[in-house]
GROMACS .gro file of C-alpha atoms in nm:
model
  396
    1UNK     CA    1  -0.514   2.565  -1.026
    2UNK     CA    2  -0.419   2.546  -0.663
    3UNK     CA    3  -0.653   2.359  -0.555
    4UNK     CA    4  -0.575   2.060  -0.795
    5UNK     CA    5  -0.218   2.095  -0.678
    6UNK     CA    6  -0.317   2.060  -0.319
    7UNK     CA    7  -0.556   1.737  -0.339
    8UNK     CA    8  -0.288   1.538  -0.564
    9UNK     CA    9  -0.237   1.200  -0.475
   10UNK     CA   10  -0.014   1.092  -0.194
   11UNK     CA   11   0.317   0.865  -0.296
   12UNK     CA   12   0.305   0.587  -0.067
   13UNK     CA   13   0.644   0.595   0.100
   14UNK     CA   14   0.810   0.314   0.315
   15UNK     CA   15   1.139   0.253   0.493
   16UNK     CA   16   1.419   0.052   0.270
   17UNK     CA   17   1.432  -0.290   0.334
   18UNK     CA   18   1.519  -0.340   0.664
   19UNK     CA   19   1.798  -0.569   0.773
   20UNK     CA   20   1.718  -0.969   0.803
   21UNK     CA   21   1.621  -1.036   1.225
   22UNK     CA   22   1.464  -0.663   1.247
   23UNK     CA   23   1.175  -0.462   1.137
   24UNK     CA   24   1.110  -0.060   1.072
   25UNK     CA   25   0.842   0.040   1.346
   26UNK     CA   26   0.681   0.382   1.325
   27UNK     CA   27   0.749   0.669   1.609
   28UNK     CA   28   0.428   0.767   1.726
   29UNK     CA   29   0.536   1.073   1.849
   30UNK     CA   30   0.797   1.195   1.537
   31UNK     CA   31   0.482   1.105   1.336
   32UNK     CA   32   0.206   1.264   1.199
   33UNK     CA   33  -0.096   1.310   0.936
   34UNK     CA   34  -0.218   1.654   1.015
   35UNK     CA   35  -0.543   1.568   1.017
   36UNK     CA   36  -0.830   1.775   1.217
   37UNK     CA   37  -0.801   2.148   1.252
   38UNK     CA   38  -0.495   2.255   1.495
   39UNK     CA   39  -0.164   2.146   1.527
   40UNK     CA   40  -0.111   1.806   1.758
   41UNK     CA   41   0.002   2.057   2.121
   42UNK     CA   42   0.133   1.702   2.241
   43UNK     CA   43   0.394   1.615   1.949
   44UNK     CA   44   0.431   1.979   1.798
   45UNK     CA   45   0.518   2.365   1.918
   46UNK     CA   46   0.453   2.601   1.646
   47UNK     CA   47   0.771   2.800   1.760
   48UNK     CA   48   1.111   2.755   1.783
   49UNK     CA   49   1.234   2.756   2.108
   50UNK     CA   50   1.560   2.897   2.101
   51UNK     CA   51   1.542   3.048   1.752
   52UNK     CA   52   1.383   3.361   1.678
   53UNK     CA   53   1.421   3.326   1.324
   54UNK     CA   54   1.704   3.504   1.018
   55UNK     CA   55   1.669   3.789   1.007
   56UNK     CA   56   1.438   3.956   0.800
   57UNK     CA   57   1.181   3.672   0.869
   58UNK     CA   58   1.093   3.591   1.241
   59UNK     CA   59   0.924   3.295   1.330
   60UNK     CA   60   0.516   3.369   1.418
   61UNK     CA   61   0.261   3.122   1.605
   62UNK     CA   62   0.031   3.267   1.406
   63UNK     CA   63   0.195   3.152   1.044
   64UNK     CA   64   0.085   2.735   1.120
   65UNK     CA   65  -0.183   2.627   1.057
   66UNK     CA   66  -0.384   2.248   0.947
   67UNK     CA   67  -0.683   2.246   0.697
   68UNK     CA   68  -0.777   1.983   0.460
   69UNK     CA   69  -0.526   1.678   0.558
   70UNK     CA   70  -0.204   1.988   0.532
   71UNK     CA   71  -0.009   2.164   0.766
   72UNK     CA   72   0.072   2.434   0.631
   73UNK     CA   73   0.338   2.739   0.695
   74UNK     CA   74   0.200   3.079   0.582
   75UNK     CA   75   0.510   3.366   0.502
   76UNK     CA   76   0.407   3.743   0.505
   77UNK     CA   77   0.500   4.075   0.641
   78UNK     CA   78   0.494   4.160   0.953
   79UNK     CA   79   0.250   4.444   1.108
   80UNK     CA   80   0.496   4.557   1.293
   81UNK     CA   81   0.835   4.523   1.212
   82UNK     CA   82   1.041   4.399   1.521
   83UNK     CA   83   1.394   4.523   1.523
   84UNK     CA   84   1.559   4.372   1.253
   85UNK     CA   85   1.297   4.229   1.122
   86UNK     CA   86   1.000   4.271   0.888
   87UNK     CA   87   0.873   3.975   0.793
   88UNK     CA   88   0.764   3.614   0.894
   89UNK     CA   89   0.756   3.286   0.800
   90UNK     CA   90   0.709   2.994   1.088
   91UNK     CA   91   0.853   2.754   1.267
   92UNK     CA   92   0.735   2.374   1.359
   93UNK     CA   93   0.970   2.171   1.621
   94UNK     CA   94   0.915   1.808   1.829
   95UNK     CA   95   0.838   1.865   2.160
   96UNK     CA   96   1.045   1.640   2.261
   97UNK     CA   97   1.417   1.613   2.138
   98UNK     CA   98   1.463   1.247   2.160
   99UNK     CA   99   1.479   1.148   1.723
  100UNK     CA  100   1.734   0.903   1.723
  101UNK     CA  101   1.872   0.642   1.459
  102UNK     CA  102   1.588   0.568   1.234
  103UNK     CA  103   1.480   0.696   0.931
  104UNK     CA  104   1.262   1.010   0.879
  105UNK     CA  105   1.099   1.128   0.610
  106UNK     CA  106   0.803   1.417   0.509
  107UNK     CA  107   0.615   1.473   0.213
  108UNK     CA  108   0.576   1.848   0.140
  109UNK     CA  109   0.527   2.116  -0.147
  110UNK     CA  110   0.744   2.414  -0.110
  111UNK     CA  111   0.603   2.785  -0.100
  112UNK     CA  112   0.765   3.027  -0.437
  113UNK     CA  113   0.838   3.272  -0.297
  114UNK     CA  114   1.234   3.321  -0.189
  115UNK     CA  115   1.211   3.157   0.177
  116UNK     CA  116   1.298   2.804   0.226
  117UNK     CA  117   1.076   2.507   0.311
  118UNK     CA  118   1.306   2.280   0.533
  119UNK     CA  119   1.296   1.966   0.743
  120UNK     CA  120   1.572   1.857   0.946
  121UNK     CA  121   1.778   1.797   1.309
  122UNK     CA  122   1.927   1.943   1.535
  123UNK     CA  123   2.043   1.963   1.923
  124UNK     CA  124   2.235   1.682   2.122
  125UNK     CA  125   2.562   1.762   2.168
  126UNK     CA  126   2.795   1.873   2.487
  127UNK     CA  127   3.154   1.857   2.605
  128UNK     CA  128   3.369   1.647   2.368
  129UNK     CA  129   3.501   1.410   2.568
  130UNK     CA  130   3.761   1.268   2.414
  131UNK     CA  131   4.002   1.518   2.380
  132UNK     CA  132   4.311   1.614   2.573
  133UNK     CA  133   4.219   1.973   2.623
  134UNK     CA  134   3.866   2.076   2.853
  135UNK     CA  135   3.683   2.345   2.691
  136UNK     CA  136   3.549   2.236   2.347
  137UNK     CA  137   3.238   2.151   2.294
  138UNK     CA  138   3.031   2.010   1.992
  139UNK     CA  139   2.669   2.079   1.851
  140UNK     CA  140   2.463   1.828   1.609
  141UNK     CA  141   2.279   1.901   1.317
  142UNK     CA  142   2.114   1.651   1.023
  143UNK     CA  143   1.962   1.924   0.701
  144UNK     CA  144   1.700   1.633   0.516
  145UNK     CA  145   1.592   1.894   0.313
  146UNK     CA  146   1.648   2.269   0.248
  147UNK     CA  147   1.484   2.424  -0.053
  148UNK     CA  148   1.375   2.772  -0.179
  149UNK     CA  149   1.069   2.710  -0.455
  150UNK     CA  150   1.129   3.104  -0.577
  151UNK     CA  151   1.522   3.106  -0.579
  152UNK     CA  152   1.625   3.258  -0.864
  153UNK     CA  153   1.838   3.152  -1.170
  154UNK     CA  154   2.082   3.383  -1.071
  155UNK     CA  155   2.093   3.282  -0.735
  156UNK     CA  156   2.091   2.891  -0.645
  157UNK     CA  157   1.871   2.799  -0.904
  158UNK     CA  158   1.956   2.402  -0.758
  159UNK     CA  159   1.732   2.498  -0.443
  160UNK     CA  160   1.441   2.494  -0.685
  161UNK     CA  161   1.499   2.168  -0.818
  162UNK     CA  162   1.652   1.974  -0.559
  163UNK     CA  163   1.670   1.802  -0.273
  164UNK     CA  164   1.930   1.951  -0.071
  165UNK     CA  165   2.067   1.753   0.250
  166UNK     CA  166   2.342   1.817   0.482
  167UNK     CA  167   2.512   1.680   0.775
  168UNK     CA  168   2.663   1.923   1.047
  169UNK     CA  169   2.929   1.880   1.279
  170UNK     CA  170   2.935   2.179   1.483
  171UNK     CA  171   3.239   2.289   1.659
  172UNK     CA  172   3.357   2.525   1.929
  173UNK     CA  173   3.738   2.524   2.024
  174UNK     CA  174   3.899   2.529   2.364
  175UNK     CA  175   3.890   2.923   2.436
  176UNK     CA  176   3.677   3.049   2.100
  177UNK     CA  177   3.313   3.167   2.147
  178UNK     CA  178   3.231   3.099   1.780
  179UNK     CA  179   3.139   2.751   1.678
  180UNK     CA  180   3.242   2.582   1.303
  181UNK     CA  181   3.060   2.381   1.109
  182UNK     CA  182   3.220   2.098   0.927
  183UNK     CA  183   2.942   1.988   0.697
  184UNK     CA  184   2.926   1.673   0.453
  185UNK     CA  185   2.601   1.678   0.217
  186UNK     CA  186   2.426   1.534  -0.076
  187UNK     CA  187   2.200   1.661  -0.350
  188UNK     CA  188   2.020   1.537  -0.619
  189UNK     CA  189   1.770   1.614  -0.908
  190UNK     CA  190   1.381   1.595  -0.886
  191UNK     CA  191   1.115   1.516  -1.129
  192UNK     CA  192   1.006   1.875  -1.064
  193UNK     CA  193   1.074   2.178  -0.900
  194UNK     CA  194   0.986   2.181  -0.517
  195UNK     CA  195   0.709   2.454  -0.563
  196UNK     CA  196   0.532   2.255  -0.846
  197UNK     CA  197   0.443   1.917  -0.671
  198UNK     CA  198   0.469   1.738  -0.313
  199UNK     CA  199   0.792   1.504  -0.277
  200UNK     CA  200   0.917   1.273  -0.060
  201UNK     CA  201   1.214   1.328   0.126
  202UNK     CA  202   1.410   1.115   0.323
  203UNK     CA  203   1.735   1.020   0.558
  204UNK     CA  204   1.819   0.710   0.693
  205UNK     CA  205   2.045   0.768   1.030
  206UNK     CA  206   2.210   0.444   1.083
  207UNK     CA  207   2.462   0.529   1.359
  208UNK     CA  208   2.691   0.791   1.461
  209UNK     CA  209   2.916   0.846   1.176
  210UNK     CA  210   2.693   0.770   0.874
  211UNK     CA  211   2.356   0.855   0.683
  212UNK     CA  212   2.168   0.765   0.413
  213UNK     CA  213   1.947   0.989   0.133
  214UNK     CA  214   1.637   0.948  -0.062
  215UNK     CA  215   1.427   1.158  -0.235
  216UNK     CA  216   1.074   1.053  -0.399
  217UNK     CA  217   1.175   0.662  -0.244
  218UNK     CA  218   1.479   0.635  -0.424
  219UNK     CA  219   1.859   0.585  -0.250
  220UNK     CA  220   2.087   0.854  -0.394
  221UNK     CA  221   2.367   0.895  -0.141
  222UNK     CA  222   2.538   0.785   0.162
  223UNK     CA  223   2.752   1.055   0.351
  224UNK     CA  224   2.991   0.978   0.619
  225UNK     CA  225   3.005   1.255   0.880
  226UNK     CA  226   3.329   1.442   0.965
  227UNK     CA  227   3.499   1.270   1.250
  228UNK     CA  228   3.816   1.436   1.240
  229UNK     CA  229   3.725   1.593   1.596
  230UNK     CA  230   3.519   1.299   1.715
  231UNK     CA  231   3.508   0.956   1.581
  232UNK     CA  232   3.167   0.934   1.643
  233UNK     CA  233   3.023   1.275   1.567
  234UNK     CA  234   2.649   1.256   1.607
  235UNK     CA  235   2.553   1.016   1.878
  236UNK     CA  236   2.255   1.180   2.057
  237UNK     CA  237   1.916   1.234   1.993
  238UNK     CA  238   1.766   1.550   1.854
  239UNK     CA  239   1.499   1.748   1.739
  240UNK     CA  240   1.325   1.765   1.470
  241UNK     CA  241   1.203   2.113   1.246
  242UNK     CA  242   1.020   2.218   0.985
  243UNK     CA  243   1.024   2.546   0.944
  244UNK     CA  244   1.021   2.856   0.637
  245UNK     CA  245   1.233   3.107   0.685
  246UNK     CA  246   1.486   3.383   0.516
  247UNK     CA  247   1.841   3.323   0.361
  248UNK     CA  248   2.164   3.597   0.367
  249UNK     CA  249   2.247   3.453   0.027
  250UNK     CA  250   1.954   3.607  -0.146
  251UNK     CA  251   1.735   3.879  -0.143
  252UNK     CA  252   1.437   3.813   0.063
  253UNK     CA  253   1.098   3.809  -0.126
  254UNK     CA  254   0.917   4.138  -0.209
  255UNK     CA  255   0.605   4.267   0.009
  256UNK     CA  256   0.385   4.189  -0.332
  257UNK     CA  257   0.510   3.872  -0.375
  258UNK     CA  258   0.415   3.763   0.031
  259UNK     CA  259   0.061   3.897  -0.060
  260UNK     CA  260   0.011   3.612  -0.370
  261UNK     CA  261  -0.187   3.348  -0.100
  262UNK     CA  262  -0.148   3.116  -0.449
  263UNK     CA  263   0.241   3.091  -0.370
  264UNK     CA  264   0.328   3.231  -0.036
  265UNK     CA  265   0.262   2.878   0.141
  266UNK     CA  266   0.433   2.572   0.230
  267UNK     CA  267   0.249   2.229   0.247
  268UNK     CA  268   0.332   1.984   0.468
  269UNK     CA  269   0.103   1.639   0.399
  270UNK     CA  270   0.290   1.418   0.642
  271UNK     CA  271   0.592   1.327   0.874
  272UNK     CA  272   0.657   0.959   0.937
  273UNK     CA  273   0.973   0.853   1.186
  274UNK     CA  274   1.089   0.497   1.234
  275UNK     CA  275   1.269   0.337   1.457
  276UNK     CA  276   1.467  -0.012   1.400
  277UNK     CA  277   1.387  -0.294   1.631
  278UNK     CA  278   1.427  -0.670   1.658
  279UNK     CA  279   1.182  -0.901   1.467
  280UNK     CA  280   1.042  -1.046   1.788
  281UNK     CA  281   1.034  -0.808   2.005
  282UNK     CA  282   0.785  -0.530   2.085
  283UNK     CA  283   0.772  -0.180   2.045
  284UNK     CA  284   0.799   0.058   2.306
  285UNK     CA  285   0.529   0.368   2.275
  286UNK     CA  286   0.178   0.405   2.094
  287UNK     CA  287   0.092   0.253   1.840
  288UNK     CA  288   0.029   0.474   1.516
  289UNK     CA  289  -0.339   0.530   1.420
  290UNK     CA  290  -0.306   0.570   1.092
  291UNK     CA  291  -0.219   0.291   0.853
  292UNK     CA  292   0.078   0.352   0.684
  293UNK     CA  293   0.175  -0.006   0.454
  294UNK     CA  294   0.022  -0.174   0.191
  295UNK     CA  295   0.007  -0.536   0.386
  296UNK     CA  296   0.212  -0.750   0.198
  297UNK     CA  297   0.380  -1.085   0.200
  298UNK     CA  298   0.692  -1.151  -0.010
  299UNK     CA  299   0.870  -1.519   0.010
  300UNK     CA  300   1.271  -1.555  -0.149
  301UNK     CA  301   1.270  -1.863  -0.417
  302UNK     CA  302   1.284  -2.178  -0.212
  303UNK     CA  303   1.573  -2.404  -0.267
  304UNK     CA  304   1.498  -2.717  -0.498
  305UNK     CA  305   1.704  -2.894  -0.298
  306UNK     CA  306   1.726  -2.960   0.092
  307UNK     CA  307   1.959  -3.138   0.300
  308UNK     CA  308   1.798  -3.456   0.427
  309UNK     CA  309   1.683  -3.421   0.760
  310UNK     CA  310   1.743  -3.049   0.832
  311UNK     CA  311   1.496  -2.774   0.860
  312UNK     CA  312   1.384  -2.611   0.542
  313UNK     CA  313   1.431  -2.249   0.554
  314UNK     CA  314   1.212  -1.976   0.436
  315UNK     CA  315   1.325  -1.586   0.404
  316UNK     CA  316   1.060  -1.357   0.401
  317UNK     CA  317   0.916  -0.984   0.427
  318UNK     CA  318   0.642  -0.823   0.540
  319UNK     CA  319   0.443  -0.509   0.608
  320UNK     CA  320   0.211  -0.523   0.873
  321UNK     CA  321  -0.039  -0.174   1.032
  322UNK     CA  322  -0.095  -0.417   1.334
  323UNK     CA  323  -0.020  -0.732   1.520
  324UNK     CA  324  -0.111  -1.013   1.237
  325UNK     CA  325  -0.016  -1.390   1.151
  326UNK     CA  326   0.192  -1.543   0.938
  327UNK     CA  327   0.036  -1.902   0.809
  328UNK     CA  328   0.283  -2.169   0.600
  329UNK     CA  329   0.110  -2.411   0.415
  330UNK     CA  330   0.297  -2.702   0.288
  331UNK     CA  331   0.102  -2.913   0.001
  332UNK     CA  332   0.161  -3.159  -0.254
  333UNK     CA  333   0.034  -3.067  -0.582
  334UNK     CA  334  -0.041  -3.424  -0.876
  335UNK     CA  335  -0.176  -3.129  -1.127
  336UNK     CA  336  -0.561  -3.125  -1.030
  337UNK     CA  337  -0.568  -3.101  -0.670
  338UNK     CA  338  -0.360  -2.971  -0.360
  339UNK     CA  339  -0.321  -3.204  -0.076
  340UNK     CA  340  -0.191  -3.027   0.248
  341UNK     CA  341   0.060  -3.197   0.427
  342UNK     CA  342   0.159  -2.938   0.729
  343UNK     CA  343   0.108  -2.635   0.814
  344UNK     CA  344   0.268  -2.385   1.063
  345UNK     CA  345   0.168  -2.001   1.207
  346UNK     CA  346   0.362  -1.775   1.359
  347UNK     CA  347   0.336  -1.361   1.493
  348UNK     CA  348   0.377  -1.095   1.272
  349UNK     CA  349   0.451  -0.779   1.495
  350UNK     CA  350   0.318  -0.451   1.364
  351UNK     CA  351   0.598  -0.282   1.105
  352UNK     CA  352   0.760  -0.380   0.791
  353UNK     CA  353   0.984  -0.696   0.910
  354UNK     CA  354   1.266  -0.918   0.753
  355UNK     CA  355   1.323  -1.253   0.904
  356UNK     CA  356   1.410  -1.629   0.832
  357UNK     CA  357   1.159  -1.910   0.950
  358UNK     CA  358   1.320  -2.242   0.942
  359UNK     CA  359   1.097  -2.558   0.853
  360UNK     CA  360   1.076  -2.849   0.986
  361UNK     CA  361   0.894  -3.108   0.739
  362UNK     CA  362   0.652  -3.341   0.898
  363UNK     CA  363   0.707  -3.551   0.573
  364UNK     CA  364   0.955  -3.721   0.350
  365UNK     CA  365   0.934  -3.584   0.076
  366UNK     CA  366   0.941  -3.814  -0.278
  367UNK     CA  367   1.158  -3.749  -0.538
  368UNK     CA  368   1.070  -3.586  -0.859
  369UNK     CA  369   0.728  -3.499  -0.680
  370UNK     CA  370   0.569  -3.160  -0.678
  371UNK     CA  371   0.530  -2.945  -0.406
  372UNK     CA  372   0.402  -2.618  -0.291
  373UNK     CA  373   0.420  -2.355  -0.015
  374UNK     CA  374   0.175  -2.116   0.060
  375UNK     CA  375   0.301  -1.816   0.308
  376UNK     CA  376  -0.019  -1.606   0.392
  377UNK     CA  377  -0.017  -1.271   0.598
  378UNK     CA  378  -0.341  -1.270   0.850
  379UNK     CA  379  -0.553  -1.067   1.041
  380UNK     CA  380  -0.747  -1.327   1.195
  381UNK     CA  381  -0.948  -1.569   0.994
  382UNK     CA  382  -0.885  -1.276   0.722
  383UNK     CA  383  -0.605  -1.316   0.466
  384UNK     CA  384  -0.435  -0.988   0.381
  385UNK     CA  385  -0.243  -1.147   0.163
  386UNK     CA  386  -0.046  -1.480  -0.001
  387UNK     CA  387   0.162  -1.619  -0.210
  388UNK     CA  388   0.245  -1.925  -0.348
  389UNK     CA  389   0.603  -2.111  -0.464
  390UNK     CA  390   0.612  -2.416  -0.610
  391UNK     CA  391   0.916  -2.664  -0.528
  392UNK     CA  392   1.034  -3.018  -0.601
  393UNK     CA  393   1.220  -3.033  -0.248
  394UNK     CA  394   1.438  -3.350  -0.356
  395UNK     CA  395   1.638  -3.432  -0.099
  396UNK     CA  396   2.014  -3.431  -0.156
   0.00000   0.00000   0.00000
């Protein structure tokens, strides 16, 4: 039974629709398959590093581990028990803490027993600057999602069923050694409960003050962060997590029920980070091996009707794994045969773009004639892609 669970097919997952004039570029380094055998050392630490975990589950190296396309996050008892603590669960964390606005978004299957599976933000912060009195200081902190596949009905039964997201602002006053958080969340159903299959979940950070949820590819909420400190109350960078570990809301799960390897385990099939940039402009950083889009062209209905003389103009997407062409064909079509009156090319930079090519006809067009464009995505000599609109372009 497990093992059907574990080879289910992936949901291909993209970015929304991007705004017209940019594109959604991947994050080489926020990124990642988990293919091979070990954990990528140059994007990943399997430890937190200034977290030794809740208390009764500590954080072990030992706990991560990547087989079969899966990272996966292994909870148990300890050997040993260490102080407070007596169990473990595990902890995976960017090497780097330099996430900023994009979108995020991992595809995982939850362990059932009553630890969490998680994947979210945190860090940035520092002095808040613009307040009167020195002293106070703020922390950042973006939850994506927080679930417990074993939570019992009695307990949160909504951990086991949904995505659970959260925005932090945390707070420390002039003179007070304890920090607040001021949080602002979302939640919503799922199709099934987090132990039972792998979803997709996902925040869009657009700026400072605002976010953006979906779960499984849909949009469910926006939340606006509490600014009542700061007006702009997460502006830096941070780091990213996935990690299992204990809650003081609940009991913690039973030394019999860490020894079940069929439900003790979190699966992580991917994390995929991108990063907004202009349409024209290249990316900064690696480019991602893997290929993430189904390549795709998509054209807007063209106007009917043009104004004499001006540029006709064309909105289109795309998804693109790698630098590729686009080709506009202008033809006129008498019912039998296509004859091609123009035809234009222009780059395609790797990502999922939005833009607007304007036209120029090398033709005066006839009225009550019929036309056709053809906008083709290349590789090469190689279409990837086309498609075709028909239009009468009189001119008006």
């Amino acid at each position: 039974m497990l093992g059907c669970l574990l080879v289910s097919l992936s949901l291909d997952a993209i970015p929304p629709e991007p705004p017209t004039g940019m594109r959604w570029v991947i994050q080489e380094q926020y990124s990642d398959e988990f293919e091979g055998n070990k954990l990528d050392s140059r994007k990943w630490s399997n430890f937190h590093p200034r977290w030794k975990g809740r208390a009764p589950a500590m954080f072990v190296k030992e706990a991560v581990s990547v087989k079969d396309g899966l990272m996966r996050i292994k909870n148990g008892v300890l050997k040993k028990p260490d102080g407070p603590y007596t169990l473990y669960g595990g902890a995976v964390t960017s090497k780097t803490d330099g996430a900023h606005f994009g979108y995020y978004e991992c595809r995982f299957k939850a362990s059932r027993v009553k630890m969490s599976t998680t994947f979210w933000m945190s860090g940035g912060g520092g002095d808040v600057l613009d307040t009167e009195v020195e002293g106070d200081t703020y922390r950042q902190e973006l939850d994506i999602q927080e679930c417990v596949g074993g939570s019992l009905d009695s307990e949160s039964p909504g951990f086991r069923k949904q995505m659970h997201a959260n925005t932090h602002f945390w707070y420390t006053a002039p003179g007070e050694k304890s920090r607040v958080s001021y949080p602002r969340g979302a939640v919503t159903d799922l199709s099934s409960e987090v132990w039972e299959d792998f979803h997709t979940y996902a925040a869009w950070w657009v700026d400072g003050t605002y976010v953006r949820f979906y779960a499984d590819n849909e949009f469910y909420e926006a939340v606006h962060i509490y600014n009542e400190v700061m007006d702009v109350p997460m502006p830096d960078p941070m780091q990213i997590n996935m990690v299992t570990e204990t809650y003081n809301w609940q009991p913690p799960p039973t030394a019999e029920e860490l020894a079940d390897d069929s439900t003790n385990t979190s699966y992580y099939d991917w994390i995929r980070s991108y990063s907004l940039v202009p349409l024209m402009e290249k990316a900064k950083g690696k480019s991602y091996p893997h290929a993430v889009y189904e390549e795709e062209i998509v054209i807007e209905p063209v106007p009917a009707e043009y104004a004499k003389g001006q540029p006709l103009k064309l909105d289109f997407a795309y998804k693109a794994n790698g630098e590729r062409k686009i080709r506009i064909d202008v033809f006129r079509w008498d019912g039998k045969k296509k004859k091609f009156l123009q035809k234009e090319e222009f780059s395609a930079l790797r990502g999922y773009g939005k833009g607007t090519k304007e036209l120029e006809l090398d033709f005066k067009p006839k009225p009550n004639e019929a036309y056709g464009i053809r906008v083709s995505l290349r590789d090469g000599q190689e279409v990837l892609d086309s498609v075709i609109e028909s239009v009468k372009l009189d001119p008006k």
